[in-house]
Amino acid sequence: MRRFFDPDRYRIFLFDQRGCGRSTPHSELRENTTWDLVADIEALRKHAGVSNWLVFGGSWGSTLALAYAVTHTSKVLGLVLRGIFLVSKAEIDWFYQSGASRLFPDAFDQYLAPIPEAERGDLLQAFHRRLTGDDPKARIEAARAWSQWEGHTLSIKGPMTTPPRFNEDDFVDAFARIECHYFVNGGFFETDNWLLTQAKAKLGKVPGVIVHGRYDVVTPLSTAWELTKAWPAAHLHVVPDAGHSSMEPGIIDRLVQATDDFADKLGSRFRV
């Protein structure tokens, strides 16, 4: 994430959310909800002595950034978001049940492999049972299948391969378990599309930049389009030759441009 910011103009804060990366306990689901994470972000801001800040996030990070922004709006100078994802049922069904499967049927068959035919009517629940069950072999097989499905669909560039970390057991265990935990619980939001409604009601004039790949299969462009209509102060930049990955050249260029533009507009208010 640091690569998208000029360190001479920004004081940059990065954190590993509960159960991920260097956070402990690893892959823990207890006391791990969207609202726990929002509280963690606010605690980090207070601990750092920052009065307000620019909030940045991509994919699930865009969800979390928006949840924070609609809860602590006065602390947000602006938002830079990529690959918008609002944890709606339609988005979950598209990627994890039926939709993206039509574009990547070969990768989808690998995703389906750990799940018996009789359980494939609700793949989210079928994976959740295995990822939270007592059988360690079934758990890691499900975690690999879940994670590699996303890894295969991240980019439109080159052959269908997954980033190296999507083959590491520790990474895929936390990645799959925590994602599935959040998705089964609807992101811990009160209603479907809760974030879209809240963005319309609360973000008002909060400036935002949304960067989204035209051919994003993981989080389709339609969600970013709807968010932009609900949030007039946000500017949507559609990258014509990109998918979901933050590492595609057009995505990188737009994100760096966005953070540079915010630094130009807000100047010394970024520095503490």
PDB file of C-alpha atoms in Angstrom:
ATOM      1  CA  MET A   1       0.000   0.000   0.000  1.00  0.00           C
ATOM      2  CA  ARG A   2       2.863   2.411   0.726  1.00  0.00           C
ATOM      3  CA  ARG A   3       3.810   2.452  -2.945  1.00  0.00           C
ATOM      4  CA  PHE A   4       0.704   4.494  -3.791  1.00  0.00           C
ATOM      5  CA  PHE A   5       1.775   7.411  -1.574  1.00  0.00           C
ATOM      6  CA  ASP A   6       4.613   9.929  -1.733  1.00  0.00           C
ATOM      7  CA  PRO A   7       6.317   9.536   1.692  1.00  0.00           C
ATOM      8  CA  ASP A   8       7.567  13.114   1.517  1.00  0.00           C
ATOM      9  CA  ARG A   9       3.974  14.355   1.485  1.00  0.00           C
ATOM     10  CA  TYR A  10       2.162  11.766   3.604  1.00  0.00           C
ATOM     11  CA  ARG A  11       2.403  10.253   7.029  1.00  0.00           C
ATOM     12  CA  ILE A  12       1.332   6.709   6.165  1.00  0.00           C
ATOM     13  CA  PHE A  13      -0.448   4.306   8.524  1.00  0.00           C
ATOM     14  CA  LEU A  14      -0.835   0.614   7.651  1.00  0.00           C
ATOM     15  CA  PHE A  15      -2.366  -2.080   9.832  1.00  0.00           C
ATOM     16  CA  ASP A  16      -3.092  -5.799   9.715  1.00  0.00           C
ATOM     17  CA  GLN A  17      -6.742  -6.373  10.569  1.00  0.00           C
ATOM     18  CA  ARG A  18      -7.762  -8.881  13.224  1.00  0.00           C
ATOM     19  CA  GLY A  19      -6.648 -12.421  12.472  1.00  0.00           C
ATOM     20  CA  CYS A  20      -4.518 -11.403   9.453  1.00  0.00           C
ATOM     21  CA  GLY A  21      -0.842 -10.800   8.777  1.00  0.00           C
ATOM     22  CA  ARG A  22       1.019 -10.060  12.000  1.00  0.00           C
ATOM     23  CA  SER A  23      -2.146  -9.703  14.069  1.00  0.00           C
ATOM     24  CA  THR A  24      -2.733 -12.448  16.610  1.00  0.00           C
ATOM     25  CA  PRO A  25      -4.358 -14.881  17.166  1.00  0.00           C
ATOM     26  CA  HIS A  26      -3.891 -15.942  13.553  1.00  0.00           C
ATOM     27  CA  SER A  27      -7.124 -16.645  11.623  1.00  0.00           C
ATOM     28  CA  GLU A  28      -9.248 -15.892  14.706  1.00  0.00           C
ATOM     29  CA  LEU A  29     -12.969 -15.285  14.110  1.00  0.00           C
ATOM     30  CA  ARG A  30     -14.075 -14.385  17.622  1.00  0.00           C
ATOM     31  CA  GLU A  31     -14.509 -10.643  18.283  1.00  0.00           C
ATOM     32  CA  ASN A  32     -13.878 -10.129  14.588  1.00  0.00           C
ATOM     33  CA  THR A  33     -16.584  -8.043  12.905  1.00  0.00           C
ATOM     34  CA  THR A  34     -16.671  -4.978  10.692  1.00  0.00           C
ATOM     35  CA  TRP A  35     -17.465  -2.860  13.716  1.00  0.00           C
ATOM     36  CA  ASP A  36     -14.520  -4.246  15.673  1.00  0.00           C
ATOM     37  CA  LEU A  37     -12.296  -3.213  12.754  1.00  0.00           C
ATOM     38  CA  VAL A  38     -13.868   0.240  12.478  1.00  0.00           C
ATOM     39  CA  ALA A  39     -13.203   0.713  16.195  1.00  0.00           C
ATOM     40  CA  ASP A  40      -9.597  -0.431  15.665  1.00  0.00           C
ATOM     41  CA  ILE A  41      -9.081   2.156  12.916  1.00  0.00           C
ATOM     42  CA  GLU A  42     -10.467   4.918  15.100  1.00  0.00           C
ATOM     43  CA  ALA A  43      -8.290   3.762  18.013  1.00  0.00           C
ATOM     44  CA  LEU A  44      -5.259   3.916  15.707  1.00  0.00           C
ATOM     45  CA  ARG A  45      -6.121   7.474  14.678  1.00  0.00           C
ATOM     46  CA  LYS A  46      -6.411   8.571  18.301  1.00  0.00           C
ATOM     47  CA  HIS A  47      -3.236   6.738  19.308  1.00  0.00           C
ATOM     48  CA  ALA A  48      -1.316   8.481  16.514  1.00  0.00           C
ATOM     49  CA  GLY A  49      -2.656  11.894  17.508  1.00  0.00           C
ATOM     50  CA  VAL A  50      -4.115  12.554  14.062  1.00  0.00           C
ATOM     51  CA  SER A  51      -7.083  14.927  13.930  1.00  0.00           C
ATOM     52  CA  ASN A  52      -8.347  13.754  10.519  1.00  0.00           C
ATOM     53  CA  TRP A  53      -6.970  11.835   7.583  1.00  0.00           C
ATOM     54  CA  LEU A  54      -7.290  10.498   4.055  1.00  0.00           C
ATOM     55  CA  VAL A  55      -8.639   6.935   4.053  1.00  0.00           C
ATOM     56  CA  PHE A  56      -7.492   4.451   1.393  1.00  0.00           C
ATOM     57  CA  GLY A  57      -8.701   0.922   0.621  1.00  0.00           C
ATOM     58  CA  GLY A  58      -9.271  -1.573  -2.160  1.00  0.00           C
ATOM     59  CA  SER A  59     -11.731  -4.452  -2.550  1.00  0.00           C
ATOM     60  CA  TRP A  60     -12.645  -5.491   1.024  1.00  0.00           C
ATOM     61  CA  GLY A  61     -10.564  -2.470   2.040  1.00  0.00           C
ATOM     62  CA  SER A  62     -13.039  -0.258   0.174  1.00  0.00           C
ATOM     63  CA  THR A  63     -15.843  -1.807   2.240  1.00  0.00           C
ATOM     64  CA  LEU A  64     -14.011  -1.132   5.465  1.00  0.00           C
ATOM     65  CA  ALA A  65     -12.995   2.384   4.411  1.00  0.00           C
ATOM     66  CA  LEU A  66     -16.617   3.246   3.629  1.00  0.00           C
ATOM     67  CA  ALA A  67     -17.856   1.714   6.894  1.00  0.00           C
ATOM     68  CA  TYR A  68     -15.332   3.844   8.773  1.00  0.00           C
ATOM     69  CA  ALA A  69     -16.188   6.961   6.773  1.00  0.00           C
ATOM     70  CA  VAL A  70     -19.941   6.776   7.375  1.00  0.00           C
ATOM     71  CA  THR A  71     -19.316   6.169  11.092  1.00  0.00           C
ATOM     72  CA  HIS A  72     -16.580   8.770  11.680  1.00  0.00           C
ATOM     73  CA  THR A  73     -17.306  11.195   8.857  1.00  0.00           C
ATOM     74  CA  SER A  74     -15.842  14.253  10.571  1.00  0.00           C
ATOM     75  CA  LYS A  75     -12.449  12.532  10.767  1.00  0.00           C
ATOM     76  CA  VAL A  76     -12.238  11.828   7.027  1.00  0.00           C
ATOM     77  CA  LEU A  77     -10.574  14.359   4.718  1.00  0.00           C
ATOM     78  CA  GLY A  78     -11.294  12.205   1.698  1.00  0.00           C
ATOM     79  CA  LEU A  79     -11.356   8.661   0.349  1.00  0.00           C
ATOM     80  CA  VAL A  80      -9.321   6.886  -2.322  1.00  0.00           C
ATOM     81  CA  LEU A  81     -10.974   3.570  -3.154  1.00  0.00           C
ATOM     82  CA  ARG A  82     -10.327   0.742  -5.613  1.00  0.00           C
ATOM     83  CA  GLY A  83     -12.438  -2.230  -6.672  1.00  0.00           C
ATOM     84  CA  ILE A  84     -15.618  -1.238  -4.852  1.00  0.00           C
ATOM     85  CA  PHE A  85     -17.253  -4.018  -2.848  1.00  0.00           C
ATOM     86  CA  LEU A  86     -20.306  -3.472  -0.618  1.00  0.00           C
ATOM     87  CA  VAL A  87     -20.880  -7.091   0.555  1.00  0.00           C
ATOM     88  CA  SER A  88     -24.338  -7.213  -1.019  1.00  0.00           C
ATOM     89  CA  LYS A  89     -26.006 -10.547  -1.688  1.00  0.00           C
ATOM     90  CA  ALA A  90     -25.869  -9.862  -5.425  1.00  0.00           C
ATOM     91  CA  GLU A  91     -22.093  -9.372  -5.301  1.00  0.00           C
ATOM     92  CA  ILE A  92     -21.561 -12.516  -3.219  1.00  0.00           C
ATOM     93  CA  ASP A  93     -23.787 -14.596  -5.510  1.00  0.00           C
ATOM     94  CA  TRP A  94     -22.028 -13.256  -8.604  1.00  0.00           C
ATOM     95  CA  PHE A  95     -18.563 -14.319  -7.498  1.00  0.00           C
ATOM     96  CA  TYR A  96     -19.064 -17.262  -5.166  1.00  0.00           C
ATOM     97  CA  GLN A  97     -22.171 -18.963  -6.589  1.00  0.00           C
ATOM     98  CA  SER A  98     -22.906 -18.201 -10.235  1.00  0.00           C
ATOM     99  CA  GLY A  99     -21.791 -15.387 -12.508  1.00  0.00           C
ATOM    100  CA  ALA A 100     -18.027 -15.114 -12.669  1.00  0.00           C
ATOM    101  CA  SER A 101     -18.092 -18.886 -13.156  1.00  0.00           C
ATOM    102  CA  ARG A 102     -19.243 -18.296 -16.741  1.00  0.00           C
ATOM    103  CA  LEU A 103     -16.089 -16.340 -17.522  1.00  0.00           C
ATOM    104  CA  PHE A 104     -13.666 -18.647 -15.702  1.00  0.00           C
ATOM    105  CA  PRO A 105     -15.303 -22.107 -15.847  1.00  0.00           C
ATOM    106  CA  ASP A 106     -11.940 -23.881 -15.623  1.00  0.00           C
ATOM    107  CA  ALA A 107     -10.928 -22.074 -12.426  1.00  0.00           C
ATOM    108  CA  PHE A 108     -14.449 -22.418 -11.046  1.00  0.00           C
ATOM    109  CA  ASP A 109     -14.288 -26.203 -11.351  1.00  0.00           C
ATOM    110  CA  GLN A 110     -11.197 -26.141  -9.133  1.00  0.00           C
ATOM    111  CA  TYR A 111     -13.083 -23.965  -6.644  1.00  0.00           C
ATOM    112  CA  LEU A 112     -15.959 -26.460  -6.592  1.00  0.00           C
ATOM    113  CA  ALA A 113     -13.732 -29.498  -6.079  1.00  0.00           C
ATOM    114  CA  PRO A 114     -13.904 -29.726  -2.240  1.00  0.00           C
ATOM    115  CA  ILE A 115     -17.706 -29.408  -2.201  1.00  0.00           C
ATOM    116  CA  PRO A 116     -19.926 -32.459  -2.924  1.00  0.00           C
ATOM    117  CA  GLU A 117     -22.624 -32.067  -5.574  1.00  0.00           C
ATOM    118  CA  ALA A 118     -25.365 -32.243  -2.934  1.00  0.00           C
ATOM    119  CA  GLU A 119     -24.062 -29.084  -1.208  1.00  0.00           C
ATOM    120  CA  ARG A 120     -23.444 -26.894  -4.240  1.00  0.00           C
ATOM    121  CA  GLY A 121     -26.804 -25.130  -4.080  1.00  0.00           C
ATOM    122  CA  ASP A 122     -25.334 -22.797  -1.437  1.00  0.00           C
ATOM    123  CA  LEU A 123     -21.578 -22.681  -1.854  1.00  0.00           C
ATOM    124  CA  LEU A 124     -21.030 -19.940   0.709  1.00  0.00           C
ATOM    125  CA  GLN A 125     -22.548 -22.056   3.471  1.00  0.00           C
ATOM    126  CA  ALA A 126     -20.782 -25.195   2.243  1.00  0.00           C
ATOM    127  CA  PHE A 127     -17.393 -23.491   2.413  1.00  0.00           C
ATOM    128  CA  HIS A 128     -18.233 -21.933   5.770  1.00  0.00           C
ATOM    129  CA  ARG A 129     -18.926 -25.368   7.270  1.00  0.00           C
ATOM    130  CA  ARG A 130     -15.515 -26.621   6.184  1.00  0.00           C
ATOM    131  CA  LEU A 131     -13.574 -23.469   7.040  1.00  0.00           C
ATOM    132  CA  THR A 132     -14.982 -23.442  10.577  1.00  0.00           C
ATOM    133  CA  GLY A 133     -15.143 -27.211  11.093  1.00  0.00           C
ATOM    134  CA  ASP A 134     -12.956 -29.550  13.141  1.00  0.00           C
ATOM    135  CA  ASP A 135     -11.336 -31.418  10.235  1.00  0.00           C
ATOM    136  CA  PRO A 136      -7.962 -29.718   9.533  1.00  0.00           C
ATOM    137  CA  LYS A 137      -7.543 -31.432   6.150  1.00  0.00           C
ATOM    138  CA  ALA A 138     -10.991 -30.365   4.936  1.00  0.00           C
ATOM    139  CA  ARG A 139     -10.366 -26.864   6.262  1.00  0.00           C
ATOM    140  CA  ILE A 140      -7.118 -26.307   4.380  1.00  0.00           C
ATOM    141  CA  GLU A 141      -8.463 -27.886   1.174  1.00  0.00           C
ATOM    142  CA  ALA A 142     -11.427 -25.522   1.286  1.00  0.00           C
ATOM    143  CA  ALA A 143      -9.172 -22.569   2.110  1.00  0.00           C
ATOM    144  CA  ARG A 144      -6.916 -23.278  -0.862  1.00  0.00           C
ATOM    145  CA  ALA A 145      -9.855 -23.673  -3.257  1.00  0.00           C
ATOM    146  CA  TRP A 146     -11.543 -20.478  -2.029  1.00  0.00           C
ATOM    147  CA  SER A 147      -8.377 -18.386  -2.159  1.00  0.00           C
ATOM    148  CA  GLN A 148      -7.079 -19.673  -5.477  1.00  0.00           C
ATOM    149  CA  TRP A 149     -10.445 -18.995  -7.131  1.00  0.00           C
ATOM    150  CA  GLU A 150      -9.999 -15.327  -6.317  1.00  0.00           C
ATOM    151  CA  GLY A 151      -6.313 -15.452  -7.207  1.00  0.00           C
ATOM    152  CA  HIS A 152      -7.087 -16.845 -10.673  1.00  0.00           C
ATOM    153  CA  THR A 153      -9.532 -14.023 -11.442  1.00  0.00           C
ATOM    154  CA  LEU A 154      -7.622 -10.987 -10.159  1.00  0.00           C
ATOM    155  CA  SER A 155      -6.063  -9.839 -13.412  1.00  0.00           C
ATOM    156  CA  ILE A 156      -6.854  -9.799 -17.111  1.00  0.00           C
ATOM    157  CA  LYS A 157      -3.133  -9.759 -17.912  1.00  0.00           C
ATOM    158  CA  GLY A 158      -1.198 -12.883 -18.848  1.00  0.00           C
ATOM    159  CA  PRO A 159      -1.976 -16.561 -18.126  1.00  0.00           C
ATOM    160  CA  MET A 160      -4.397 -17.710 -15.429  1.00  0.00           C
ATOM    161  CA  THR A 161      -1.994 -17.997 -12.495  1.00  0.00           C
ATOM    162  CA  THR A 162      -2.284 -17.123  -8.823  1.00  0.00           C
ATOM    163  CA  PRO A 163       0.058 -14.880  -6.806  1.00  0.00           C
ATOM    164  CA  PRO A 164       2.550 -16.990  -4.770  1.00  0.00           C
ATOM    165  CA  ARG A 165       0.929 -16.233  -1.414  1.00  0.00           C
ATOM    166  CA  PHE A 166      -2.298 -17.895  -2.592  1.00  0.00           C
ATOM    167  CA  ASN A 167      -0.401 -21.188  -2.332  1.00  0.00           C
ATOM    168  CA  GLU A 168       0.781 -20.628   1.269  1.00  0.00           C
ATOM    169  CA  ASP A 169      -1.271 -22.482   3.874  1.00  0.00           C
ATOM    170  CA  ASP A 170      -1.032 -19.810   6.588  1.00  0.00           C
ATOM    171  CA  PHE A 171      -2.154 -17.103   4.195  1.00  0.00           C
ATOM    172  CA  VAL A 172      -5.035 -19.001   2.596  1.00  0.00           C
ATOM    173  CA  ASP A 173      -6.325 -20.216   5.965  1.00  0.00           C
ATOM    174  CA  ALA A 174      -6.751 -16.673   7.286  1.00  0.00           C
ATOM    175  CA  PHE A 175      -7.817 -15.228   3.935  1.00  0.00           C
ATOM    176  CA  ALA A 176     -10.580 -17.757   3.278  1.00  0.00           C
ATOM    177  CA  ARG A 177     -11.833 -18.182   6.846  1.00  0.00           C
ATOM    178  CA  ILE A 178     -12.113 -14.476   7.564  1.00  0.00           C
ATOM    179  CA  GLU A 179     -13.609 -13.567   4.181  1.00  0.00           C
ATOM    180  CA  CYS A 180     -16.204 -16.324   4.436  1.00  0.00           C
ATOM    181  CA  HIS A 181     -16.983 -15.366   8.049  1.00  0.00           C
ATOM    182  CA  TYR A 182     -17.724 -11.800   6.986  1.00  0.00           C
ATOM    183  CA  PHE A 183     -19.715 -12.780   3.908  1.00  0.00           C
ATOM    184  CA  VAL A 184     -21.903 -15.329   5.697  1.00  0.00           C
ATOM    185  CA  ASN A 185     -22.769 -12.536   8.121  1.00  0.00           C
ATOM    186  CA  GLY A 186     -23.542 -10.002   5.380  1.00  0.00           C
ATOM    187  CA  GLY A 187     -20.551  -7.894   6.346  1.00  0.00           C
ATOM    188  CA  PHE A 188     -22.232  -7.406   9.744  1.00  0.00           C
ATOM    189  CA  PHE A 189     -24.393  -4.682   8.191  1.00  0.00           C
ATOM    190  CA  GLU A 190     -28.019  -4.160   9.222  1.00  0.00           C
ATOM    191  CA  THR A 191     -29.481  -4.642   5.749  1.00  0.00           C
ATOM    192  CA  ASP A 192     -28.405  -5.605   2.250  1.00  0.00           C
ATOM    193  CA  ASN A 193     -26.837  -2.585   0.507  1.00  0.00           C
ATOM    194  CA  TRP A 194     -26.626  -0.802   3.866  1.00  0.00           C
ATOM    195  CA  LEU A 195     -23.347   0.853   2.873  1.00  0.00           C
ATOM    196  CA  LEU A 196     -24.834   2.295  -0.309  1.00  0.00           C
ATOM    197  CA  THR A 197     -27.701   3.840   1.650  1.00  0.00           C
ATOM    198  CA  GLN A 198     -25.353   5.220   4.293  1.00  0.00           C
ATOM    199  CA  ALA A 199     -22.969   6.663   1.726  1.00  0.00           C
ATOM    200  CA  LYS A 200     -25.839   8.571   0.141  1.00  0.00           C
ATOM    201  CA  ALA A 201     -27.026   9.848   3.519  1.00  0.00           C
ATOM    202  CA  LYS A 202     -23.720  10.699   5.195  1.00  0.00           C
ATOM    203  CA  LEU A 203     -20.822  11.249   2.829  1.00  0.00           C
ATOM    204  CA  GLY A 204     -22.346  14.367   1.289  1.00  0.00           C
ATOM    205  CA  LYS A 205     -19.471  16.598   0.271  1.00  0.00           C
ATOM    206  CA  VAL A 206     -16.676  14.283   1.444  1.00  0.00           C
ATOM    207  CA  PRO A 207     -14.368  14.132  -1.600  1.00  0.00           C
ATOM    208  CA  GLY A 208     -13.575  10.739  -3.049  1.00  0.00           C
ATOM    209  CA  VAL A 209     -11.790   9.057  -5.912  1.00  0.00           C
ATOM    210  CA  ILE A 210     -12.862   5.600  -7.070  1.00  0.00           C
ATOM    211  CA  VAL A 211     -10.552   3.619  -9.352  1.00  0.00           C
ATOM    212  CA  HIS A 212     -12.091   0.536 -10.953  1.00  0.00           C
ATOM    213  CA  GLY A 213     -11.021  -1.831 -13.721  1.00  0.00           C
ATOM    214  CA  ARG A 214     -13.458  -2.086 -16.617  1.00  0.00           C
ATOM    215  CA  TYR A 215     -13.082  -5.875 -16.641  1.00  0.00           C
ATOM    216  CA  ASP A 216     -13.050  -6.481 -12.895  1.00  0.00           C
ATOM    217  CA  VAL A 217     -14.560  -9.953 -12.464  1.00  0.00           C
ATOM    218  CA  VAL A 218     -14.199 -10.128  -8.668  1.00  0.00           C
ATOM    219  CA  THR A 219     -16.070  -6.905  -7.914  1.00  0.00           C
ATOM    220  CA  PRO A 220     -17.923  -5.828 -11.074  1.00  0.00           C
ATOM    221  CA  LEU A 221     -17.974  -2.189 -12.141  1.00  0.00           C
ATOM    222  CA  SER A 222     -21.744  -1.883 -11.658  1.00  0.00           C
ATOM    223  CA  THR A 223     -21.295  -1.532  -7.886  1.00  0.00           C
ATOM    224  CA  ALA A 224     -18.843   1.341  -8.269  1.00  0.00           C
ATOM    225  CA  TRP A 225     -21.248   2.953 -10.727  1.00  0.00           C
ATOM    226  CA  GLU A 226     -24.135   2.783  -8.252  1.00  0.00           C
ATOM    227  CA  LEU A 227     -21.960   4.150  -5.452  1.00  0.00           C
ATOM    228  CA  THR A 228     -20.879   7.094  -7.602  1.00  0.00           C
ATOM    229  CA  LYS A 229     -24.517   7.961  -8.319  1.00  0.00           C
ATOM    230  CA  ALA A 230     -25.277   7.875  -4.588  1.00  0.00           C
ATOM    231  CA  TRP A 231     -22.186   9.920  -3.670  1.00  0.00           C
ATOM    232  CA  PRO A 232     -21.884  12.968  -5.957  1.00  0.00           C
ATOM    233  CA  ALA A 233     -18.593  14.158  -4.428  1.00  0.00           C
ATOM    234  CA  ALA A 234     -16.871  10.986  -5.640  1.00  0.00           C
ATOM    235  CA  HIS A 235     -15.165  10.808  -9.025  1.00  0.00           C
ATOM    236  CA  LEU A 236     -15.069   7.430 -10.757  1.00  0.00           C
ATOM    237  CA  HIS A 237     -12.105   6.577 -12.968  1.00  0.00           C
ATOM    238  CA  VAL A 238     -12.675   3.461 -15.065  1.00  0.00           C
ATOM    239  CA  VAL A 239      -9.414   1.881 -16.206  1.00  0.00           C
ATOM    240  CA  PRO A 240     -10.163   0.448 -19.668  1.00  0.00           C
ATOM    241  CA  ASP A 241      -7.613  -2.384 -19.738  1.00  0.00           C
ATOM    242  CA  ALA A 242      -7.697  -3.621 -16.143  1.00  0.00           C
ATOM    243  CA  GLY A 243      -9.369  -6.153 -13.891  1.00  0.00           C
ATOM    244  CA  HIS A 244      -9.395  -6.309 -10.093  1.00  0.00           C
ATOM    245  CA  SER A 245      -5.717  -6.379  -9.183  1.00  0.00           C
ATOM    246  CA  SER A 246      -4.165  -3.259  -7.686  1.00  0.00           C
ATOM    247  CA  MET A 247      -0.948  -4.190  -9.508  1.00  0.00           C
ATOM    248  CA  GLU A 248      -2.217  -3.655 -13.039  1.00  0.00           C
ATOM    249  CA  PRO A 249      -0.405  -0.677 -14.605  1.00  0.00           C
ATOM    250  CA  GLY A 250      -3.483   1.447 -15.280  1.00  0.00           C
ATOM    251  CA  ILE A 251      -4.768   0.925 -11.730  1.00  0.00           C
ATOM    252  CA  ILE A 252      -1.399   1.881 -10.237  1.00  0.00           C
ATOM    253  CA  ASP A 253      -1.224   5.052 -12.325  1.00  0.00           C
ATOM    254  CA  ARG A 254      -4.708   6.185 -11.321  1.00  0.00           C
ATOM    255  CA  LEU A 255      -4.187   5.485  -7.611  1.00  0.00           C
ATOM    256  CA  VAL A 256      -0.885   7.355  -7.510  1.00  0.00           C
ATOM    257  CA  GLN A 257      -2.473  10.251  -9.392  1.00  0.00           C
ATOM    258  CA  ALA A 258      -5.326  10.302  -6.875  1.00  0.00           C
ATOM    259  CA  THR A 259      -3.064  10.490  -3.827  1.00  0.00           C
ATOM    260  CA  ASP A 260      -0.895  13.142  -5.499  1.00  0.00           C
ATOM    261  CA  ASP A 261      -3.991  15.193  -6.331  1.00  0.00           C
ATOM    262  CA  PHE A 262      -5.266  14.989  -2.760  1.00  0.00           C
ATOM    263  CA  ALA A 263      -1.874  16.100  -1.461  1.00  0.00           C
ATOM    264  CA  ASP A 264      -1.970  19.091  -3.829  1.00  0.00           C
ATOM    265  CA  LYS A 265      -5.486  20.075  -2.740  1.00  0.00           C
ATOM    266  CA  LEU A 266      -5.166  19.559   0.990  1.00  0.00           C
ATOM    267  CA  GLY A 267      -1.480  20.337   1.427  1.00  0.00           C
ATOM    268  CA  SER A 268      -0.163  20.698   4.953  1.00  0.00           C
ATOM    269  CA  ARG A 269      -3.335  19.283   6.529  1.00  0.00           C
ATOM    270  CA  PHE A 270      -1.985  15.830   5.702  1.00  0.00           C
ATOM    271  CA  ARG A 271       1.080  16.329   7.871  1.00  0.00           C
ATOM    272  CA  VAL A 272       0.833  16.032  11.652  1.00  0.00           C
TER     273      VAL A 272
END
